[in-house]
CSV table of C-alpha atoms and ligand atoms in Angstrom, one decimal:
chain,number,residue,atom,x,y,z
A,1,UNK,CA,61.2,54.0,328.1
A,2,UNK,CA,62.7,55.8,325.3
A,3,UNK,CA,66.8,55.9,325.4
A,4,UNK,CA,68.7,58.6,324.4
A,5,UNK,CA,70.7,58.4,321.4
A,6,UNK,CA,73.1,61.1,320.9
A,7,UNK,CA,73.5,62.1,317.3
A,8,UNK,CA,76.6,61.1,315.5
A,9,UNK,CA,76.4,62.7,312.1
A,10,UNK,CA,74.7,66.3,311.1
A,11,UNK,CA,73.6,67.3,308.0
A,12,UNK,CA,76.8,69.2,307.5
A,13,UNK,CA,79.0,65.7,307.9
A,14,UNK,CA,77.3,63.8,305.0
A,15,UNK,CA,76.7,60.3,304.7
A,16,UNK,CA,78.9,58.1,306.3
A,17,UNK,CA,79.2,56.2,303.1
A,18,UNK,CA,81.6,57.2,300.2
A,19,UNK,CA,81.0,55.3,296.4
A,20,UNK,CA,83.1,55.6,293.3
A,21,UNK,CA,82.7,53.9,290.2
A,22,UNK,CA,79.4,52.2,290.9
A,23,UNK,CA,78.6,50.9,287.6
A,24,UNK,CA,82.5,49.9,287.6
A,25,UNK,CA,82.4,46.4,284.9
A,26,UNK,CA,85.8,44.7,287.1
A,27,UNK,CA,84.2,42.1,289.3
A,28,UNK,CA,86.5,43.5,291.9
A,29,UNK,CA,84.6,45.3,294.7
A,30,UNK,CA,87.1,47.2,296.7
A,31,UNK,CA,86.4,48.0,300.4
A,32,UNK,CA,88.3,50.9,302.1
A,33,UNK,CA,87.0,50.6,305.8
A,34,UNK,CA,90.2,52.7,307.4
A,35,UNK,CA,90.0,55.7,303.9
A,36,UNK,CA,89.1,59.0,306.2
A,37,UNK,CA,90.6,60.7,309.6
A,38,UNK,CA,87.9,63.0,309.6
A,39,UNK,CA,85.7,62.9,312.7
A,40,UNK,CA,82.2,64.0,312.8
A,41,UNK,CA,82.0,67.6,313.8
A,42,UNK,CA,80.2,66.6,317.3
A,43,UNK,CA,83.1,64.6,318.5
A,44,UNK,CA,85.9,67.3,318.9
A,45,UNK,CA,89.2,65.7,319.1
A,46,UNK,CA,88.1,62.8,321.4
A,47,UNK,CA,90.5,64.5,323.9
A,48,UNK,CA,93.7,63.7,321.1
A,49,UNK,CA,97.1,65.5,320.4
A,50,UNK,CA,96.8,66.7,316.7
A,51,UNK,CA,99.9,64.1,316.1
A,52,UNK,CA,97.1,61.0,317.4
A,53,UNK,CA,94.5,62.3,315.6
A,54,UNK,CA,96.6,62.3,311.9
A,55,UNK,CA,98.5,59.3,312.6
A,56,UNK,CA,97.3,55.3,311.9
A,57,UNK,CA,95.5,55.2,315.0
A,58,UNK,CA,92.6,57.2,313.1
A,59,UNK,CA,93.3,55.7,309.5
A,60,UNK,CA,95.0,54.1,307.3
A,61,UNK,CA,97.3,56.8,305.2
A,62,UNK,CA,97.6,56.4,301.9
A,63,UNK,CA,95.0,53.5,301.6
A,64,UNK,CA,92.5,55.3,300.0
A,65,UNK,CA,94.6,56.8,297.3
A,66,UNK,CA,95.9,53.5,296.8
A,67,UNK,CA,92.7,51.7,296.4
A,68,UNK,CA,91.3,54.8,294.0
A,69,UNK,CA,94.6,53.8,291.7
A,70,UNK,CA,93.0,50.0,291.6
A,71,UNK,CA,89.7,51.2,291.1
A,72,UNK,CA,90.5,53.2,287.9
A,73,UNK,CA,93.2,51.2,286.5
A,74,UNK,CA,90.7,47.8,286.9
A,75,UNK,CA,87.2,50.2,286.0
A,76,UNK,CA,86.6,48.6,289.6
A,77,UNK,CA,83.3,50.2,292.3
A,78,UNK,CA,85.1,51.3,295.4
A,79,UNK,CA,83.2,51.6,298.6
A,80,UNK,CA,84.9,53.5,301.6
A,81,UNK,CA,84.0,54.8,305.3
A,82,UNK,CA,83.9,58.6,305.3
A,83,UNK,CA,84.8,58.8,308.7
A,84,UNK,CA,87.7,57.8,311.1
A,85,UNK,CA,87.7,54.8,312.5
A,86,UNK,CA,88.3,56.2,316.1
A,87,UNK,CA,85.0,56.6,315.9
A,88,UNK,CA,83.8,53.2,314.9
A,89,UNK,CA,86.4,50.5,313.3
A,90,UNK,CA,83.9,49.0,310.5
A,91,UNK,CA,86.3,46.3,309.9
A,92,UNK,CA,85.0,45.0,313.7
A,93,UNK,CA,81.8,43.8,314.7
A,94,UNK,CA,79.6,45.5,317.2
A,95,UNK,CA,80.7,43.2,319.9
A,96,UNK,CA,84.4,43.4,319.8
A,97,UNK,CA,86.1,46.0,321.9
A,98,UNK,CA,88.2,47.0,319.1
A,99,UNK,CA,85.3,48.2,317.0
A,100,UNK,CA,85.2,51.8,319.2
A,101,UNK,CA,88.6,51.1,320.8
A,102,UNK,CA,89.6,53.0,324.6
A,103,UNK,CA,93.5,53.1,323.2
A,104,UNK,CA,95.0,52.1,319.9
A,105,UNK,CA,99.0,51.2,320.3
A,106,UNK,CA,100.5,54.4,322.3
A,107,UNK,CA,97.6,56.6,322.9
A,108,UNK,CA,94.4,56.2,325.4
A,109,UNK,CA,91.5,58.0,323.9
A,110,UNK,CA,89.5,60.1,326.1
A,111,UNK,CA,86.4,60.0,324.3
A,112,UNK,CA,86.3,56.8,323.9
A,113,UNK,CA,86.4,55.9,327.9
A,114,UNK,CA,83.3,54.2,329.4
A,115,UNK,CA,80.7,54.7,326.4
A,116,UNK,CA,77.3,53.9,327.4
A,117,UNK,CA,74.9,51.1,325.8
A,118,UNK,CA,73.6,54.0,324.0
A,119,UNK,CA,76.3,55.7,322.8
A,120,UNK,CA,77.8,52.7,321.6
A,121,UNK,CA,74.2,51.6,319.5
A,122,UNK,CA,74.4,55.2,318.2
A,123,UNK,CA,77.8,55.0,316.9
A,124,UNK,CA,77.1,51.7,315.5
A,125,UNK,CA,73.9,52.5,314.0
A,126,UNK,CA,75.7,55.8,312.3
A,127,UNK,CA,78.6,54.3,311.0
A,128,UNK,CA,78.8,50.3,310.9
A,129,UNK,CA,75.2,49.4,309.6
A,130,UNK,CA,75.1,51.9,307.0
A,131,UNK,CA,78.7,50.6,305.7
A,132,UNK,CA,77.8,46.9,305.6
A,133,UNK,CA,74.3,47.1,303.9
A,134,UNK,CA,75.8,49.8,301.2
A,135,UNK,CA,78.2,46.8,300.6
A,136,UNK,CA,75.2,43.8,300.4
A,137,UNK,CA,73.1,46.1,298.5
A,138,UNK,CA,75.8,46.3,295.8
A,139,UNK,CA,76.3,42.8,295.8
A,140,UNK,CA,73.0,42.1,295.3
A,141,UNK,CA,72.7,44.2,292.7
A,142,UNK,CA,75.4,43.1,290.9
A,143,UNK,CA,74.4,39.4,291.1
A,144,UNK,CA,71.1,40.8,289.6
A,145,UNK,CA,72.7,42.0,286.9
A,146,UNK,CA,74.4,39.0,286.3
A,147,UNK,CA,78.1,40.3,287.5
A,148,UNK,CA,80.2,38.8,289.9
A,149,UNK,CA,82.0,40.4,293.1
A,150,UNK,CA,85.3,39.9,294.3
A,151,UNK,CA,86.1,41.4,297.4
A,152,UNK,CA,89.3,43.1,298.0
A,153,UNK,CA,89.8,45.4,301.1
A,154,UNK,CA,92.5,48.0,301.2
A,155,UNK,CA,94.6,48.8,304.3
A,156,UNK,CA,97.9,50.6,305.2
A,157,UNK,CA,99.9,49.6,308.8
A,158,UNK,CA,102.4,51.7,310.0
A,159,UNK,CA,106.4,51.0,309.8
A,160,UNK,CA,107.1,50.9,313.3
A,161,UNK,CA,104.2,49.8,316.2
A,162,UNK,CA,105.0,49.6,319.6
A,163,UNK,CA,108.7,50.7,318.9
A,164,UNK,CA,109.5,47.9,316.5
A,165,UNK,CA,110.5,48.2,313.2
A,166,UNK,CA,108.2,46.0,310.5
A,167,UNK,CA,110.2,44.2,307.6
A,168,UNK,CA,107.1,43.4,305.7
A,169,UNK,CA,106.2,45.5,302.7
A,170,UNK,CA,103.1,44.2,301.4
A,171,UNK,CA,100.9,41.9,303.6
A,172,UNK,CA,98.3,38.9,301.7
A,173,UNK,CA,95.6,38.2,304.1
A,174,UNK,CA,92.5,35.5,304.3
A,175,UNK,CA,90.7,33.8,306.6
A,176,UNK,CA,89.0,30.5,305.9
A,177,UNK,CA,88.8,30.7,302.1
A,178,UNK,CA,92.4,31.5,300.5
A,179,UNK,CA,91.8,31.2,296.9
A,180,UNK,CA,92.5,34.4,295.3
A,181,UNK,CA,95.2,35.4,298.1
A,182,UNK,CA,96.7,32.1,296.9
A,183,UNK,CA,96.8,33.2,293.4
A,184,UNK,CA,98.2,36.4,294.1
A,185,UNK,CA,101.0,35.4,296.4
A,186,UNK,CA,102.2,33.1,293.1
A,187,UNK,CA,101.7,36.2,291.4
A,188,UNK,CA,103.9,38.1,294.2
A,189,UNK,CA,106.9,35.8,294.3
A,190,UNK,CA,106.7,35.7,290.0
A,191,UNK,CA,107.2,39.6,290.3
A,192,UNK,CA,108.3,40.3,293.4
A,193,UNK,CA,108.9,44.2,294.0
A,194,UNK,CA,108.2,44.1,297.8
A,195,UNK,CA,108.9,41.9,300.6
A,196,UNK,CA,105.3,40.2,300.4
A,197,UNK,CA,104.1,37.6,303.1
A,198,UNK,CA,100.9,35.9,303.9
A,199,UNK,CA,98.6,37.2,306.9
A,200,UNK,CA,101.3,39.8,308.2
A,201,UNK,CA,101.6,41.7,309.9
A,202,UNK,CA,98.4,41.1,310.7
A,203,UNK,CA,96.0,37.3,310.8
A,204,UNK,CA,92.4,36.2,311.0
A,205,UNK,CA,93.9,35.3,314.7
A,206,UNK,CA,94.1,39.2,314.8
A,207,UNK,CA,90.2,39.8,313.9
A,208,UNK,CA,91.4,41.7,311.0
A,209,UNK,CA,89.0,39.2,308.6
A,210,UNK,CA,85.4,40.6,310.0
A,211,UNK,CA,84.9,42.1,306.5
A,212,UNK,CA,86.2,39.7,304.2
A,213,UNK,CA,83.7,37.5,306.0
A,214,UNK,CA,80.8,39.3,306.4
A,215,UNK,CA,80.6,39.9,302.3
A,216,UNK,CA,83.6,36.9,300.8
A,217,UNK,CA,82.9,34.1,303.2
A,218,UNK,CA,79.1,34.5,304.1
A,219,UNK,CA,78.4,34.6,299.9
A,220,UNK,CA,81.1,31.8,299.0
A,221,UNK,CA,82.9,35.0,296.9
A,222,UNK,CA,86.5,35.0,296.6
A,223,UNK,CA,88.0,37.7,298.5
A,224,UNK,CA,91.5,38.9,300.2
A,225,UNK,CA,92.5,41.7,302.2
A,226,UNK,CA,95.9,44.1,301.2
A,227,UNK,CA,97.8,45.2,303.6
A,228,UNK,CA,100.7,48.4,302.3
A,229,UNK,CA,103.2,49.5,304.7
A,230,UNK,CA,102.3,53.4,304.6
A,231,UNK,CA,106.1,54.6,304.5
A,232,UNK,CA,105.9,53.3,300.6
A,233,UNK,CA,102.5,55.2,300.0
A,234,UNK,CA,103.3,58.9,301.1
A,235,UNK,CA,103.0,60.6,297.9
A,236,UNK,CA,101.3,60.6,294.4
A,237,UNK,CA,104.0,58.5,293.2
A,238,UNK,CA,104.4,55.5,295.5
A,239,UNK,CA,101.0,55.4,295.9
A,240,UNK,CA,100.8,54.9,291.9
A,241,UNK,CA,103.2,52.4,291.7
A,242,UNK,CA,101.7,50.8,294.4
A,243,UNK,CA,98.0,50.6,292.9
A,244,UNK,CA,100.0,49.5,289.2
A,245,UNK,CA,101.5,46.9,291.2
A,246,UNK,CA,98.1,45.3,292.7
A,247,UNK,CA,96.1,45.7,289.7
A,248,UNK,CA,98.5,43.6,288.1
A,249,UNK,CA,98.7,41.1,291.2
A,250,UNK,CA,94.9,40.7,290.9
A,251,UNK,CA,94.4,40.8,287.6
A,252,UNK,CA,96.8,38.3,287.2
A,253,UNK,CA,95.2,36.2,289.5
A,254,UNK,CA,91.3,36.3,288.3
A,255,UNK,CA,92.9,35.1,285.4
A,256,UNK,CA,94.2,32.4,286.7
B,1,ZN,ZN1,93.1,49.2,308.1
C-alpha cells in the first residue's frame, strides 16, 4: 500500500533551507532553527489570529537579524530554517510532541490537531531532514577542508510567557559538553552589558539541546546555544549591538 503524503512545500515556497556565507573562514557555524514566520502557502493560517501567527509562537523575532550581525562581523556560514516552526520545530526530534506542537504557551493551533502518521512523516521529511543533513554536509565539508566547526545556535524568547515577566536578558545554554558556554559566561561577567545566566530561561531538562547535540555533541565539537530576550532586539539598532556584543563574547572565548 502506497500512503498518501500531502505536499508541504511548492515550487513557489523554495527550499526549506536558507545559507549565507558558505565559504565563511570563522570556525563558527551558526544555526538559526526559529529565523522565519513564514508558512508554506498550503497551510493557511493553521486556523491562527494574525497576532499568533507574528508572535514567538511561530519564531524567534529578531534572531535572524541577530545571527546575520555574527555572521558578518566573525566572516561566519549561517544556516537557517526558511519556514516557521509551527509547522515543524527543527530544534526537536521527530518523536517529541513539541516538534509539530497542538498549542504553544496561550494559543491551541487548529492545524496542528490530530495529524496523521502521514502528515506528520511529510512535514518531517519537508522540513527537519533537509535542515539536519544541510548542517552535516557542511561539516563534513568543512572537516575535508581541513576547517573546524563550532556550533552556535541563535534564539530569541519572549519577555513575558504565561503572564510572567522574565528578568534574564541573555541566556548561555549547553547540555553535556559546556566548554565554550563556559568560556563565554567568564567572558559575560568580564563585560557584562546584560543580565546573562546559564541554561535560562530555558535547560537541556527543557529539550531545548536537540541541535547542539545532533551536530556539537554527536562530533565531540564545541558548541552552545544563545538565547536574546526579543524586547532588546526589535530594531536595526539593538539587534546590532546585540550581534557586536556576541561576536565579542565568542571570539573572546575561541581564544581562550
Ligand atoms: Zn528558538
Amino acid at each position: 500500500m502506497v500512503l498518501a503524503r500531502p505536499k508541504i512545500l511548492s515550487e513557489a515556497d523554495g527550499d526549506c533551507v536558507g545559507i549565507e556565507r558558505i565559504d565563511g573562514r570563522s570556525p563558527v557555524l551558526i544555526v538559526c532553527e526559529h529565523a522565519s514566520k513564514t508558512l508554506p502557502a498550503s497551510f493557511g493560517d493553521l486556523g491562527l489570529p494574525d497576532e499568533a501567527l507574528s508572535s514567538h509562537i511561530a519564531w524567534d523575532p529578531g534572531a535572524l537579524a541577530v545571527a546575520r550581525g555574527i555572521s558578518d562581523g566573525l566572516d561566519a556560514t549561517l544556516v537557517y530554517q526558511r519556514f516557521s516552526r509551527l509547522i515543524y520545530d527543527c530544534n526537536r526530534p521527530p518523536s517529541s510532541p513539541g516538534a509539530m506542537p497542538e498549542t504553544s504557551e496561550i494559543y491551541a493551533i487548529p492545524g496542528n490537531k490530530d495529524l496523521t502518521a502521514e502528515e506528520r512523516l511529510a512535514r518531517t521529511d519537508a522540513l527537519y531532514v533537509p535542515f539536519h543533513d544541510a548542517i552535516r554536509g557542511l561539516i563534513r565539508d568543512r572537516r575535508a577542508r581541513g576547517q573546524d566547526s563550532v556550533i552556535v545556535t541563535i534564539h530569541s524568547f519572549t519577555p513575558v510567557y504565561h503572564g510572567r515577566e522574565r528578568a534574564v536578558e541573555l541566556g548561555i545554554l549547553h547540555d553535556e559538553d559546556s566548554r565554550l558556554a563556559d568560556r563565554m559566561l567568564e567572558a559575560a561577567a568580564e563585560a557584562p552589558l546584560y543580565r546573562t545566566e546559564r541554561n535560562q530561561p530555558y535547560g537541556p531538562e527543557d529539550g531545548v539541546t536537540h541541535t547542539l547535540i545532533l551536530h556539537g555533541l554527536s562530533n565531540g565539537l564545541r558548541n552552545v546555544m544563545i538565547e536574546v530576550r526579543n524586547d532588546l532586539i526589535t530594531d536595526d539598532v539593538g539587534q546590532g549591538v546585540m550581534a557586536d556584543y556576541l561576536k565579542g563574547l565568542l571570539q573572546q572565548s575561541l581564544d581562550a
